mmCIF file of C-alpha atoms and ligand atoms in Angstrom:
data_model
loop_
_atom_site.group_PDB
_atom_site.id
_atom_site.type_symbol
_atom_site.label_atom_id
_atom_site.label_comp_id
_atom_site.label_asym_id
_atom_site.label_seq_id
_atom_site.Cartn_x
_atom_site.Cartn_y
_atom_site.Cartn_z
ATOM 1 C CA MET Z 256 0.403 -3.384 3.657
ATOM 2 C CA ILE Z 257 -0.767 0.154 2.958
ATOM 3 C CA THR Z 258 -0.144 1.020 -0.678
ATOM 4 C CA ALA Z 259 0.597 4.466 -2.000
ATOM 5 C CA SER Z 260 1.974 6.141 -5.075
ATOM 6 C CA GLN Z 261 4.172 9.167 -5.226
ATOM 7 C CA LYS Z 262 2.477 12.440 -6.062
ATOM 8 C CA PRO Z 263 3.353 13.977 -9.428
ATOM 9 C CA ILE Z 264 6.693 15.746 -9.130
ATOM 10 C CA ASN Z 265 5.230 19.126 -10.069
ATOM 11 C CA GLU Z 266 2.680 18.893 -7.263
ATOM 12 C CA ILE Z 267 5.528 18.082 -4.866
ATOM 13 C CA ILE Z 268 7.569 21.031 -6.155
ATOM 14 C CA GLY Z 269 4.561 23.269 -5.489
ATOM 15 C CA LEU Z 270 4.265 21.930 -1.941
ATOM 16 C CA VAL Z 271 7.912 22.414 -0.959
ATOM 17 C CA GLU Z 272 8.585 25.604 -2.937
ATOM 18 C CA PRO Z 273 7.966 28.052 -0.064
ATOM 19 C CA TYR Z 274 10.691 26.429 2.072
ATOM 20 C CA LYS Z 275 14.475 26.764 2.041
ATOM 21 C CA LYS Z 276 15.364 23.575 3.901
ATOM 22 C CA VAL Z 277 13.323 20.475 3.280
ATOM 23 C CA LEU Z 278 13.657 17.035 4.839
ATOM 24 C CA ILE Z 279 12.376 14.202 2.672
ATOM 25 C CA LEU Z 280 11.432 11.528 5.169
ATOM 26 C CA GLY Z 281 10.872 8.012 3.863
ATOM 27 C CA CYS Z 282 9.229 5.081 5.602
ATOM 28 C CA GLY Z 283 10.959 1.708 5.405
ATOM 29 C CA THR Z 284 7.885 -0.516 5.670
ATOM 30 C CA CYS Z 285 4.677 -0.450 3.538
ATOM 31 C CA VAL Z 286 5.518 2.391 1.154
ATOM 32 C CA LYS Z 287 8.981 0.959 0.604
ATOM 33 C CA THR Z 288 7.437 -2.324 -0.538
ATOM 34 C CA CYS Z 289 5.199 -0.559 -3.065
ATOM 35 C CA PHE Z 290 8.059 1.615 -4.364
ATOM 36 C CA ALA Z 291 6.537 4.899 -3.224
ATOM 37 C CA GLY Z 292 8.489 6.051 -0.200
ATOM 38 C CA GLY Z 293 11.448 3.897 0.830
ATOM 39 C CA GLU Z 294 15.111 4.857 0.802
ATOM 40 C CA ASP Z 295 15.427 4.480 -2.977
ATOM 41 C CA GLU Z 296 12.415 6.662 -3.707
ATOM 42 C CA VAL Z 297 13.664 9.291 -1.250
ATOM 43 C CA ALA Z 298 16.995 9.414 -3.101
ATOM 44 C CA VAL Z 299 15.383 9.692 -6.550
ATOM 45 C CA LEU Z 300 12.959 12.379 -5.430
ATOM 46 C CA ALA Z 301 15.724 14.334 -3.686
ATOM 47 C CA SER Z 302 17.852 14.232 -6.822
ATOM 48 C CA ALA Z 303 14.942 15.303 -9.044
ATOM 49 C CA LEU Z 304 14.090 18.180 -6.698
ATOM 50 C CA ARG Z 305 17.709 19.345 -6.560
ATOM 51 C CA LEU Z 306 17.896 19.354 -10.361
ATOM 52 C CA SER Z 307 14.584 21.140 -10.619
ATOM 53 C CA PHE Z 308 15.459 23.868 -8.106
ATOM 54 C CA LYS Z 309 18.882 24.381 -9.679
ATOM 55 C CA LYS Z 310 17.176 24.845 -13.020
ATOM 56 C CA MET Z 311 14.962 27.497 -11.420
ATOM 57 C CA ALA Z 312 18.103 29.071 -9.900
ATOM 58 C CA ARG Z 313 16.615 28.493 -6.457
ATOM 59 C CA SER Z 314 18.708 27.545 -3.491
ATOM 60 C CA VAL Z 315 16.816 24.862 -1.573
ATOM 61 C CA GLN Z 316 18.590 22.448 0.739
ATOM 62 C CA ILE Z 317 17.260 18.923 0.586
ATOM 63 C CA GLU Z 318 18.030 16.447 3.338
ATOM 64 C CA GLU Z 319 17.224 12.748 2.977
ATOM 65 C CA MET Z 320 16.300 10.285 5.682
ATOM 66 C CA THR Z 321 14.322 7.063 5.972
ATOM 67 C CA ILE Z 322 13.080 5.578 9.207
ATOM 68 C CA GLU Z 323 11.697 2.105 9.758
ATOM 69 C CA ARG Z 324 8.071 3.137 10.394
ATOM 70 C CA GLN Z 325 6.609 6.615 10.465
ATOM 71 C CA CYS Z 326 3.488 5.474 12.300
ATOM 72 C CA GLU Z 327 5.359 4.593 15.501
ATOM 73 C CA ASN Z 328 6.758 7.121 17.950
ATOM 74 C CA GLU Z 329 9.710 4.930 18.739
ATOM 75 C CA PHE Z 330 10.992 5.241 15.175
ATOM 76 C CA ILE Z 331 9.838 8.826 14.617
ATOM 77 C CA GLN Z 332 12.124 9.900 17.442
ATOM 78 C CA GLU Z 333 15.163 9.024 15.328
ATOM 79 C CA ALA Z 334 14.219 11.812 12.941
ATOM 80 C CA SER Z 335 13.797 14.587 15.507
ATOM 81 C CA GLU Z 336 17.259 16.146 15.009
ATOM 82 C CA SER Z 337 16.798 16.260 11.231
ATOM 83 C CA ILE Z 338 13.291 17.646 11.611
ATOM 84 C CA LYS Z 339 14.590 20.425 13.871
ATOM 85 C CA ARG Z 340 17.113 21.704 11.334
ATOM 86 C CA ASN Z 341 14.650 21.873 8.429
ATOM 87 C CA ASP Z 342 11.783 24.237 7.568
ATOM 88 C CA ALA Z 343 9.431 21.521 6.321
ATOM 89 C CA ILE Z 344 9.146 17.744 6.232
ATOM 90 C CA LEU Z 345 8.010 16.065 3.045
ATOM 91 C CA SER Z 346 6.811 12.686 4.272
ATOM 92 C CA LEU Z 347 6.726 9.778 1.856
ATOM 93 C CA ALA Z 348 4.772 7.615 4.320
ATOM 94 C CA CYS Z 349 1.062 6.871 4.119
ATOM 95 C CA GLY Z 350 -1.476 9.283 5.571
ATOM 96 C CA ALA Z 351 -1.106 7.643 8.981
ATOM 97 C CA GLY Z 352 2.624 8.330 8.962
ATOM 98 C CA VAL Z 353 2.164 11.960 7.902
ATOM 99 C CA GLN Z 354 -0.344 12.515 10.708
ATOM 100 C CA ALA Z 355 1.778 10.722 13.269
ATOM 101 C CA LEU Z 356 4.558 13.219 12.476
ATOM 102 C CA ALA Z 357 2.168 16.158 12.606
ATOM 103 C CA LYS Z 358 0.915 15.029 16.026
ATOM 104 C CA ARG Z 359 4.379 14.701 17.416
ATOM 105 C CA PHE Z 360 5.957 17.806 15.895
ATOM 106 C CA VAL Z 361 3.145 20.282 16.447
ATOM 107 C CA LYS Z 362 5.097 23.337 15.289
ATOM 108 C CA ASP Z 363 6.604 21.796 12.175
ATOM 109 C CA VAL Z 364 5.218 21.796 8.658
ATOM 110 C CA VAL Z 365 4.521 18.239 7.503
ATOM 111 C CA LEU Z 366 3.629 17.718 3.829
ATOM 112 C CA PRO Z 367 2.392 14.549 2.114
ATOM 113 C CA GLY Z 368 4.560 13.336 -0.769
ATOM 114 C CA VAL Z 369 2.429 10.330 -1.666
ATOM 115 C CA ASN Z 370 -1.210 9.554 -2.294
ATOM 116 C CA THR Z 371 -2.275 6.755 0.037
ATOM 117 C CA THR Z 372 -4.422 4.318 -1.878
ATOM 118 C CA PHE Z 373 -5.472 1.054 -0.233
ATOM 119 C CA ILE Z 374 -4.742 -1.961 1.963
ATOM 120 C CA GLY Z 375 -3.366 -4.556 -0.400
ATOM 121 C CA ILE Z 376 -0.719 -6.996 -1.452
ATOM 122 C CA GLN Z 377 1.903 -7.241 -4.150
ATOM 123 C CA GLU Z 378 0.319 -9.772 -6.468
ATOM 124 C CA ARG Z 379 3.401 -10.024 -8.631
ATOM 125 C CA PRO Z 380 6.412 -7.743 -8.998
ATOM 126 C CA GLY Z 381 5.140 -4.248 -9.667
ATOM 127 C CA ILE Z 382 1.433 -5.105 -9.440
ATOM 128 C CA PHE Z 383 -0.495 -4.321 -6.274
ATOM 129 C CA THR Z 384 -4.104 -5.213 -5.618
ATOM 130 C CA GLU Z 385 -6.641 -4.033 -3.059
ATOM 131 C CA GLU Z 386 -7.673 -6.830 -0.708
ATOM 132 C CA CYS Z 387 -9.260 -5.345 2.413
ATOM 133 C CA SER Z 388 -11.367 -2.254 3.103
ATOM 134 C CA GLY Z 389 -10.905 -2.393 6.868
ATOM 135 C CA CYS Z 390 -14.657 -2.843 7.369
ATOM 136 C CA GLY Z 391 -14.212 -3.649 11.043
ATOM 137 C CA ASN Z 392 -16.100 -6.950 10.992
ATOM 138 C CA CYS Z 393 -14.214 -9.540 8.992
ATOM 139 C CA GLY Z 394 -16.201 -12.223 7.210
ATOM 140 C CA LEU Z 395 -13.351 -13.981 5.429
ATOM 141 C CA ALA Z 396 -14.150 -17.268 7.206
ATOM 142 C CA THR Z 397 -17.497 -17.465 5.396
ATOM 143 C CA PHE Z 398 -16.068 -16.431 2.033
ATOM 144 C CA GLY Z 399 -13.182 -18.867 1.864
ATOM 145 C CA GLY Z 400 -10.578 -16.176 2.385
ATOM 146 C CA VAL Z 401 -11.682 -13.940 -0.504
ATOM 147 C CA CYS Z 402 -13.210 -10.592 0.500
ATOM 148 C CA PRO Z 403 -16.359 -9.651 -1.444
ATOM 149 C CA VAL Z 404 -16.625 -6.361 0.464
ATOM 150 C CA THR Z 405 -13.453 -5.210 -1.257
ATOM 151 C CA ARG Z 406 -13.058 -7.349 -4.343
ATOM 152 C CA CYS Z 407 -16.654 -7.572 -5.588
ATOM 153 C CA ALA Z 408 -17.364 -4.325 -7.444
ATOM 154 C CA LYS Z 409 -20.939 -4.390 -6.082
ATOM 155 C CA LYS Z 410 -19.962 -5.556 -2.593
ATOM 156 C CA LEU Z 411 -22.447 -8.428 -2.875
ATOM 157 C CA LEU Z 412 -22.500 -10.759 0.116
ATOM 158 C CA ASN Z 413 -24.912 -13.472 -1.033
ATOM 159 C CA GLY Z 414 -23.539 -14.670 -4.345
ATOM 160 C CA PRO Z 415 -22.562 -13.312 -7.740
ATOM 161 C CA CYS Z 416 -24.582 -10.753 -9.674
ATOM 162 C CA GLY Z 417 -24.856 -12.759 -12.869
ATOM 163 C CA GLY Z 418 -22.768 -10.369 -14.922
ATOM 164 C CA SER Z 419 -19.464 -12.188 -14.620
ATOM 165 C CA GLN Z 420 -18.159 -14.176 -17.568
ATOM 166 C CA LYS Z 421 -15.470 -16.845 -17.496
ATOM 167 C CA GLY Z 422 -14.433 -15.738 -14.028
ATOM 168 C CA VAL Z 423 -14.084 -12.087 -14.984
ATOM 169 C CA CYS Z 424 -16.064 -9.220 -13.465
ATOM 170 C CA GLU Z 425 -18.276 -7.255 -15.834
ATOM 171 C CA ILE Z 426 -16.797 -3.926 -14.740
ATOM 172 C CA HIS Z 427 -13.372 -4.607 -16.263
ATOM 173 C CA PRO Z 428 -11.641 -7.476 -18.076
ATOM 174 C CA ASP Z 429 -8.674 -7.095 -15.686
ATOM 175 C CA THR Z 430 -10.813 -7.675 -12.596
ATOM 176 C CA PRO Z 431 -11.420 -11.253 -11.480
ATOM 177 C CA CYS Z 432 -14.969 -11.920 -10.243
ATOM 178 C CA ALA Z 433 -14.622 -12.172 -6.458
ATOM 179 C CA TRP Z 434 -17.583 -14.520 -6.297
ATOM 180 C CA HIS Z 435 -16.065 -16.821 -8.892
ATOM 181 C CA LEU Z 436 -12.966 -16.978 -6.677
ATOM 182 C CA ILE Z 437 -15.039 -17.536 -3.528
ATOM 183 C CA ILE Z 438 -16.914 -20.450 -5.101
ATOM 184 C CA GLU Z 439 -13.722 -21.994 -6.499
ATOM 185 C CA ARG Z 440 -12.017 -21.736 -3.143
ATOM 186 C CA LEU Z 441 -14.947 -23.086 -1.130
ATOM 187 C CA THR Z 442 -15.210 -25.982 -3.593
ATOM 188 C CA THR Z 443 -11.535 -26.785 -3.018
ATOM 189 C CA LEU Z 444 -12.087 -26.636 0.741
ATOM 190 C CA GLY Z 445 -15.250 -28.749 0.496
ATOM 191 C CA GLN Z 446 -17.164 -25.930 2.189
ATOM 192 C CA LEU Z 447 -19.519 -24.866 -0.574
ATOM 193 C CA ASP Z 448 -22.410 -25.513 1.801
ATOM 194 C CA SER Z 449 -21.446 -22.480 3.848
ATOM 195 C CA LEU Z 450 -22.996 -20.367 1.080
ATOM 196 C CA ARG Z 451 -26.445 -21.625 2.061
ATOM 197 C CA THR Z 452 -26.324 -19.352 5.087
ATOM 198 C CA TYR Z 453 -28.041 -16.058 4.346
ATOM 199 C CA ILE Z 454 -25.815 -13.082 5.106
ATOM 200 C CA PRO Z 455 -27.929 -10.187 6.387
ATOM 201 C CA PRO Z 456 -27.240 -6.613 5.249
ATOM 202 C CA LYS Z 457 -23.851 -5.573 6.555
ATOM 203 C CA ASN Z 458 -23.670 -3.294 9.539
ATOM 204 C CA TRP Z 459 -21.365 -0.533 8.318
ATOM 205 C CA ASN Z 460 -21.143 1.077 11.748
ATOM 206 C CA THR Z 461 -17.830 -0.674 12.286
ATOM 207 C CA SER Z 462 -16.445 0.786 9.041
ATOM 208 C CA LEU Z 463 -15.342 4.329 8.277
ATOM 209 C CA SER Z 464 -19.005 5.134 7.540
ATOM 210 C CA GLY Z 465 -19.515 5.275 11.308
ATOM 211 C CA GLY Z 466 -16.976 8.140 11.575
ATOM 212 C CA PRO Z 467 -13.279 8.014 12.568
ATOM 213 C CA ARG Z 468 -12.584 4.809 14.442
ATOM 214 C CA LYS Z 469 -10.533 4.153 17.521
ATOM 215 C CA LEU Z 470 -9.032 0.892 18.646
ATOM 216 C CA VAL Z 471 -8.759 0.586 22.416
ATOM 217 C CA ARG Z 472 -6.729 -2.103 24.164
ATOM 218 C CA GLU Z 473 -7.433 -1.573 27.819
ATOM 219 C CA ASP Z 474 -4.725 -4.059 28.840
ATOM 220 C CA HIS Z 475 -2.082 -1.862 27.192
ATOM 221 C CA ILE Z 476 -3.218 1.452 28.667
ATOM 222 C CA LEU Z 477 -1.408 2.694 31.761
ATOM 223 C CA MET K 96 20.001 27.472 -25.662
ATOM 224 C CA LYS K 97 23.003 26.726 -27.886
ATOM 225 C CA LEU K 98 25.944 24.784 -26.561
ATOM 226 C CA GLU K 99 28.992 26.985 -26.107
ATOM 227 C CA THR K 100 31.171 24.630 -24.110
ATOM 228 C CA THR K 101 32.375 21.101 -24.816
ATOM 229 C CA PRO K 102 29.404 18.795 -24.250
ATOM 230 C CA LYS K 103 29.656 16.482 -21.263
ATOM 231 C CA LEU K 104 28.427 12.948 -21.712
ATOM 232 C CA THR K 105 28.078 10.151 -19.178
ATOM 233 C CA LEU K 106 27.900 6.697 -20.656
ATOM 234 C CA PHE K 107 26.681 3.719 -18.642
ATOM 235 C CA HIS K 108 27.373 0.365 -20.257
ATOM 236 C CA CYS K 109 27.339 -3.333 -19.535
ATOM 237 C CA LEU K 110 30.426 -5.457 -20.084
ATOM 238 C CA ASN K 111 29.465 -6.660 -23.554
ATOM 239 C CA SER K 112 28.054 -3.539 -25.106
ATOM 240 C CA PHE K 113 31.077 -1.235 -25.043
ATOM 241 C CA GLU K 114 34.860 -1.282 -24.659
ATOM 242 C CA GLU K 115 36.315 1.496 -22.551
ATOM 243 C CA THR K 116 39.580 1.517 -24.531
ATOM 244 C CA SER K 117 37.756 2.824 -27.574
ATOM 245 C CA SER K 118 35.906 5.441 -25.615
ATOM 246 C CA GLN K 119 37.468 8.727 -26.678
ATOM 247 C CA ILE K 120 35.445 10.586 -29.258
ATOM 248 C CA ASP K 121 36.431 14.049 -30.429
ATOM 249 C CA GLY K 122 34.188 16.939 -29.525
ATOM 250 C CA CYS K 123 32.971 15.800 -26.112
ATOM 251 C CA GLU K 124 34.068 15.128 -22.576
ATOM 252 C CA MET K 125 32.988 11.619 -21.739
ATOM 253 C CA LYS K 126 32.727 9.736 -18.446
ATOM 254 C CA THR K 127 32.075 6.028 -18.636
ATOM 255 C CA VAL K 128 30.490 3.841 -15.978
ATOM 256 C CA ARG K 129 30.955 0.113 -16.369
ATOM 257 C CA MET K 130 28.216 -2.146 -15.033
ATOM 258 C CA ALA K 131 28.520 -5.900 -14.613
ATOM 259 C CA CYS K 132 25.059 -6.194 -16.169
ATOM 260 C CA SER K 133 22.591 -3.711 -17.646
ATOM 261 C CA SER K 134 20.108 -4.672 -14.910
ATOM 262 C CA MET K 135 22.294 -2.555 -12.617
ATOM 263 C CA THR K 136 21.046 0.570 -14.387
ATOM 264 C CA LYS K 137 19.337 2.482 -11.583
ATOM 265 C CA ASP K 138 17.206 5.598 -11.706
ATOM 266 C CA ILE K 139 19.231 7.318 -8.998
ATOM 267 C CA HIS K 140 22.545 6.797 -10.823
ATOM 268 C CA LEU K 141 21.143 8.277 -14.017
ATOM 269 C CA LEU K 142 19.842 11.338 -12.170
ATOM 270 C CA LYS K 143 23.099 11.721 -10.241
ATOM 271 C CA ALA K 144 24.965 11.818 -13.538
ATOM 272 C CA PHE K 145 22.930 14.894 -14.461
ATOM 273 C CA GLU K 146 23.544 16.378 -11.020
ATOM 274 C CA ALA K 147 27.258 15.803 -11.568
ATOM 275 C CA GLY K 148 27.181 17.871 -14.722
ATOM 276 C CA ALA K 149 26.300 15.649 -17.667
ATOM 277 C CA ASP K 150 24.540 17.366 -20.557
ATOM 278 C CA ALA K 151 23.403 13.972 -21.826
ATOM 279 C CA VAL K 152 23.444 10.436 -20.481
ATOM 280 C CA LEU K 153 23.673 7.317 -22.616
ATOM 281 C CA VAL K 154 23.009 3.754 -21.562
ATOM 282 C CA LEU K 155 24.414 1.031 -23.784
ATOM 283 C CA VAL K 156 23.174 -2.521 -23.279
ATOM 284 C CA CYS K 157 23.413 -5.767 -25.220
ATOM 285 C CA PRO K 158 20.702 -6.486 -27.748
ATOM 286 C CA GLY K 159 17.636 -8.327 -26.355
ATOM 287 C CA LYS K 160 18.386 -12.007 -26.018
ATOM 288 C CA ASN K 161 22.163 -11.556 -25.806
ATOM 289 C CA CYS K 162 21.919 -10.330 -22.214
ATOM 290 C CA ARG K 163 23.738 -12.815 -19.994
ATOM 291 C CA HIS K 164 21.172 -12.260 -17.293
ATOM 292 C CA ALA K 165 18.164 -12.583 -19.604
ATOM 293 C CA GLU K 166 16.159 -9.517 -18.657
ATOM 294 C CA GLY K 167 18.857 -6.960 -17.886
ATOM 295 C CA GLY K 168 18.293 -4.879 -21.013
ATOM 296 C CA LEU K 169 14.553 -4.860 -20.491
ATOM 297 C CA ARG K 170 14.896 -3.653 -16.924
ATOM 298 C CA ALA K 171 17.384 -0.986 -17.995
ATOM 299 C CA ARG K 172 15.024 0.274 -20.702
ATOM 300 C CA LYS K 173 12.107 0.538 -18.260
ATOM 301 C CA ARG K 174 14.220 2.487 -15.785
ATOM 302 C CA VAL K 175 15.498 4.797 -18.503
ATOM 303 C CA ASP K 176 11.896 5.450 -19.619
ATOM 304 C CA TYR K 177 10.940 6.213 -16.023
ATOM 305 C CA VAL K 178 13.786 8.698 -15.585
ATOM 306 C CA LYS K 179 12.881 10.319 -18.913
ATOM 307 C CA THR K 180 9.416 11.082 -17.505
ATOM 308 C CA ILE K 181 11.046 12.712 -14.463
ATOM 309 C CA LEU K 182 13.383 14.775 -16.663
ATOM 310 C CA ASP K 183 10.452 15.906 -18.798
ATOM 311 C CA ALA K 184 8.403 16.801 -15.731
ATOM 312 C CA ILE K 185 11.132 18.997 -14.226
ATOM 313 C CA GLY K 186 11.937 20.652 -17.539
ATOM 314 C CA LEU K 187 15.319 19.024 -18.143
ATOM 315 C CA ASP K 188 14.122 17.303 -21.316
ATOM 316 C CA GLY K 189 13.910 13.509 -21.390
ATOM 317 C CA ARG K 190 15.748 13.482 -24.731
ATOM 318 C CA ARG K 191 18.971 14.048 -22.816
ATOM 319 C CA LEU K 192 18.805 10.437 -21.699
ATOM 320 C CA ASN K 193 18.825 7.541 -24.150
ATOM 321 C CA ILE K 194 19.380 3.824 -24.220
ATOM 322 C CA PHE K 195 20.723 1.796 -27.142
ATOM 323 C CA ASN K 196 21.444 -1.841 -27.870
ATOM 324 C CA THR K 197 25.061 -2.216 -28.951
ATOM 325 C CA THR K 198 27.800 -4.801 -29.081
ATOM 326 C CA ALA K 199 31.343 -3.836 -28.130
ATOM 327 C CA LYS K 200 32.632 -5.004 -31.515
ATOM 328 C CA ASP K 201 30.397 -2.664 -33.467
ATOM 329 C CA LYS K 202 32.483 0.448 -32.856
ATOM 330 C CA GLY K 203 31.011 2.215 -35.909
ATOM 331 C CA SER K 204 27.466 2.208 -34.496
ATOM 332 C CA ILE K 205 28.662 3.359 -31.079
ATOM 333 C CA THR K 206 30.586 6.278 -32.581
ATOM 334 C CA GLU K 207 27.502 7.249 -34.548
ATOM 335 C CA ILE K 208 25.306 7.158 -31.423
ATOM 336 C CA ILE K 209 27.737 9.438 -29.604
ATOM 337 C CA ARG K 210 28.042 11.822 -32.580
ATOM 338 C CA ASN K 211 24.254 12.035 -32.894
ATOM 339 C CA THR K 212 23.981 12.771 -29.180
ATOM 340 C CA ILE K 213 26.522 15.598 -29.489
ATOM 341 C CA GLN K 214 24.586 16.947 -32.452
ATOM 342 C CA ASP K 215 21.274 16.809 -30.556
ATOM 343 C CA LEU K 216 22.898 18.736 -27.721
ATOM 344 C CA GLN K 217 23.669 21.563 -30.146
ATOM 345 C CA THR K 218 19.933 22.227 -30.322
ATOM 346 C CA MET K 219 19.007 21.222 -26.753
ATOM 347 C CA GLY K 220 21.789 23.245 -25.168
ATOM 348 C CA PRO K 221 23.628 22.490 -21.940
ATOM 349 C CA ASN K 222 22.147 20.811 -18.872
ATOM 350 C CA PRO K 223 19.829 23.590 -17.628
ATOM 351 C CA ALA K 224 20.318 22.592 -14.000
ATOM 352 C CA LEU K 225 23.934 23.642 -13.991
ATOM 353 C CA ASN K 226 25.714 26.879 -13.234
ATOM 354 C CA ARG K 227 22.515 28.767 -12.541
ATOM 355 C CA LEU K 228 23.396 29.521 -8.955
ATOM 356 C CA ASN K 229 26.008 32.111 -7.820
HETATM 357 S S1 SF4 V 611 3.714 4.959 8.303
HETATM 358 FE FE1 SF4 V 611 2.249 4.017 6.921
HETATM 359 S S2 SF4 V 611 3.557 3.246 5.319
HETATM 360 FE FE2 SF4 V 611 4.868 3.521 7.086
HETATM 361 S S3 SF4 V 611 4.837 1.582 8.207
HETATM 362 FE FE3 SF4 V 611 3.258 2.868 9.065
HETATM 363 S S4 SF4 V 611 1.423 2.210 7.968
HETATM 364 FE FE4 SF4 V 611 3.125 1.521 6.745
HETATM 365 S S1 SF4 V 612 -14.452 -8.562 5.348
HETATM 366 FE FE1 SF4 V 612 -13.848 -6.549 6.058
HETATM 367 S S2 SF4 V 612 -12.008 -6.843 7.338
HETATM 368 FE FE2 SF4 V 612 -12.377 -8.765 6.190
HETATM 369 S S3 SF4 V 612 -11.046 -8.543 4.381
HETATM 370 FE FE3 SF4 V 612 -13.083 -7.775 3.816
HETATM 371 S S4 SF4 V 612 -13.012 -5.570 4.223
HETATM 372 FE FE4 SF4 V 612 -11.257 -6.506 5.251
#
């Protein structure tokens, strides 16, 4: 999933302040799972904004809505009536969702209510970890399903740096050493030998370093 | 801003921490919200209580290990702390919201908590988000 965290409320107030009617639009998929932009977060933010504007003696109408996915036109459509009757949309989806709205509603103001952070998982309730950097050329098969591109602080591809202690990365006691995990996992799988293969320097052209990427599926284009 | 009207309190409580029959305390208007368990304390309900006019909101939950659902009180406390940060950020003052461990039998402590809240409101003043428009 894409993880995100809500922007500080005062930053959000600053963003929506110029408008009289604001739609807070949640997304019911990734950002809901990480407690940043689902139905519940929309309701809490709407309530906080109402209280805040009342305190400032400002009359701002806040409408609340959450759609299943803000990155798909099919779902975005459901919000078009609400978008029409408001002056601005405060989207609680990830950056992809915000831009999908902006592309579709060219004349409407779309504001981001969250900071999009990374591709990750919920490791345990309330704790999310980064697992993939979307490098465009996945090597998880070699690394026993643990990504050193993302989870090794130095992005090393040919073994650990020598700074890890008791399975912990030297950058932070909270960070497991990715290479420790890779070796443990390959040992369990009986595939430790796969580490004998030299991994050449990574070609970052397939990553964001090569500029904005596009995924084309010819068989789905009409 | 000093309080010139009767303070309005909303009190959320779990089944074991408070008895509604003993709820009336002189000097305040009190609404009570009974929850089957303190784990049902939700950020949105606390904020809505302020939107509905409360000057202060209290959450009463059973002491630590007495919670029938083990972690209810802990969850409630975390949510209260979260809402306090929101109230502080928007200038409503997080001190308007508090959580206490009580048992329904200990009426003396509950009365004292409510009296102290009313007293604190004398210095904090009314809910600043109310009656500012029109
Ligand atoms: S808009 Fe972003 S947060 Fe929502 S479903 Fe799509 S990718 Fe996930
Ligand atoms: S190798 Fe690349 S695609 Fe695979 S998990 Fe790591 S960053 Fe993601």
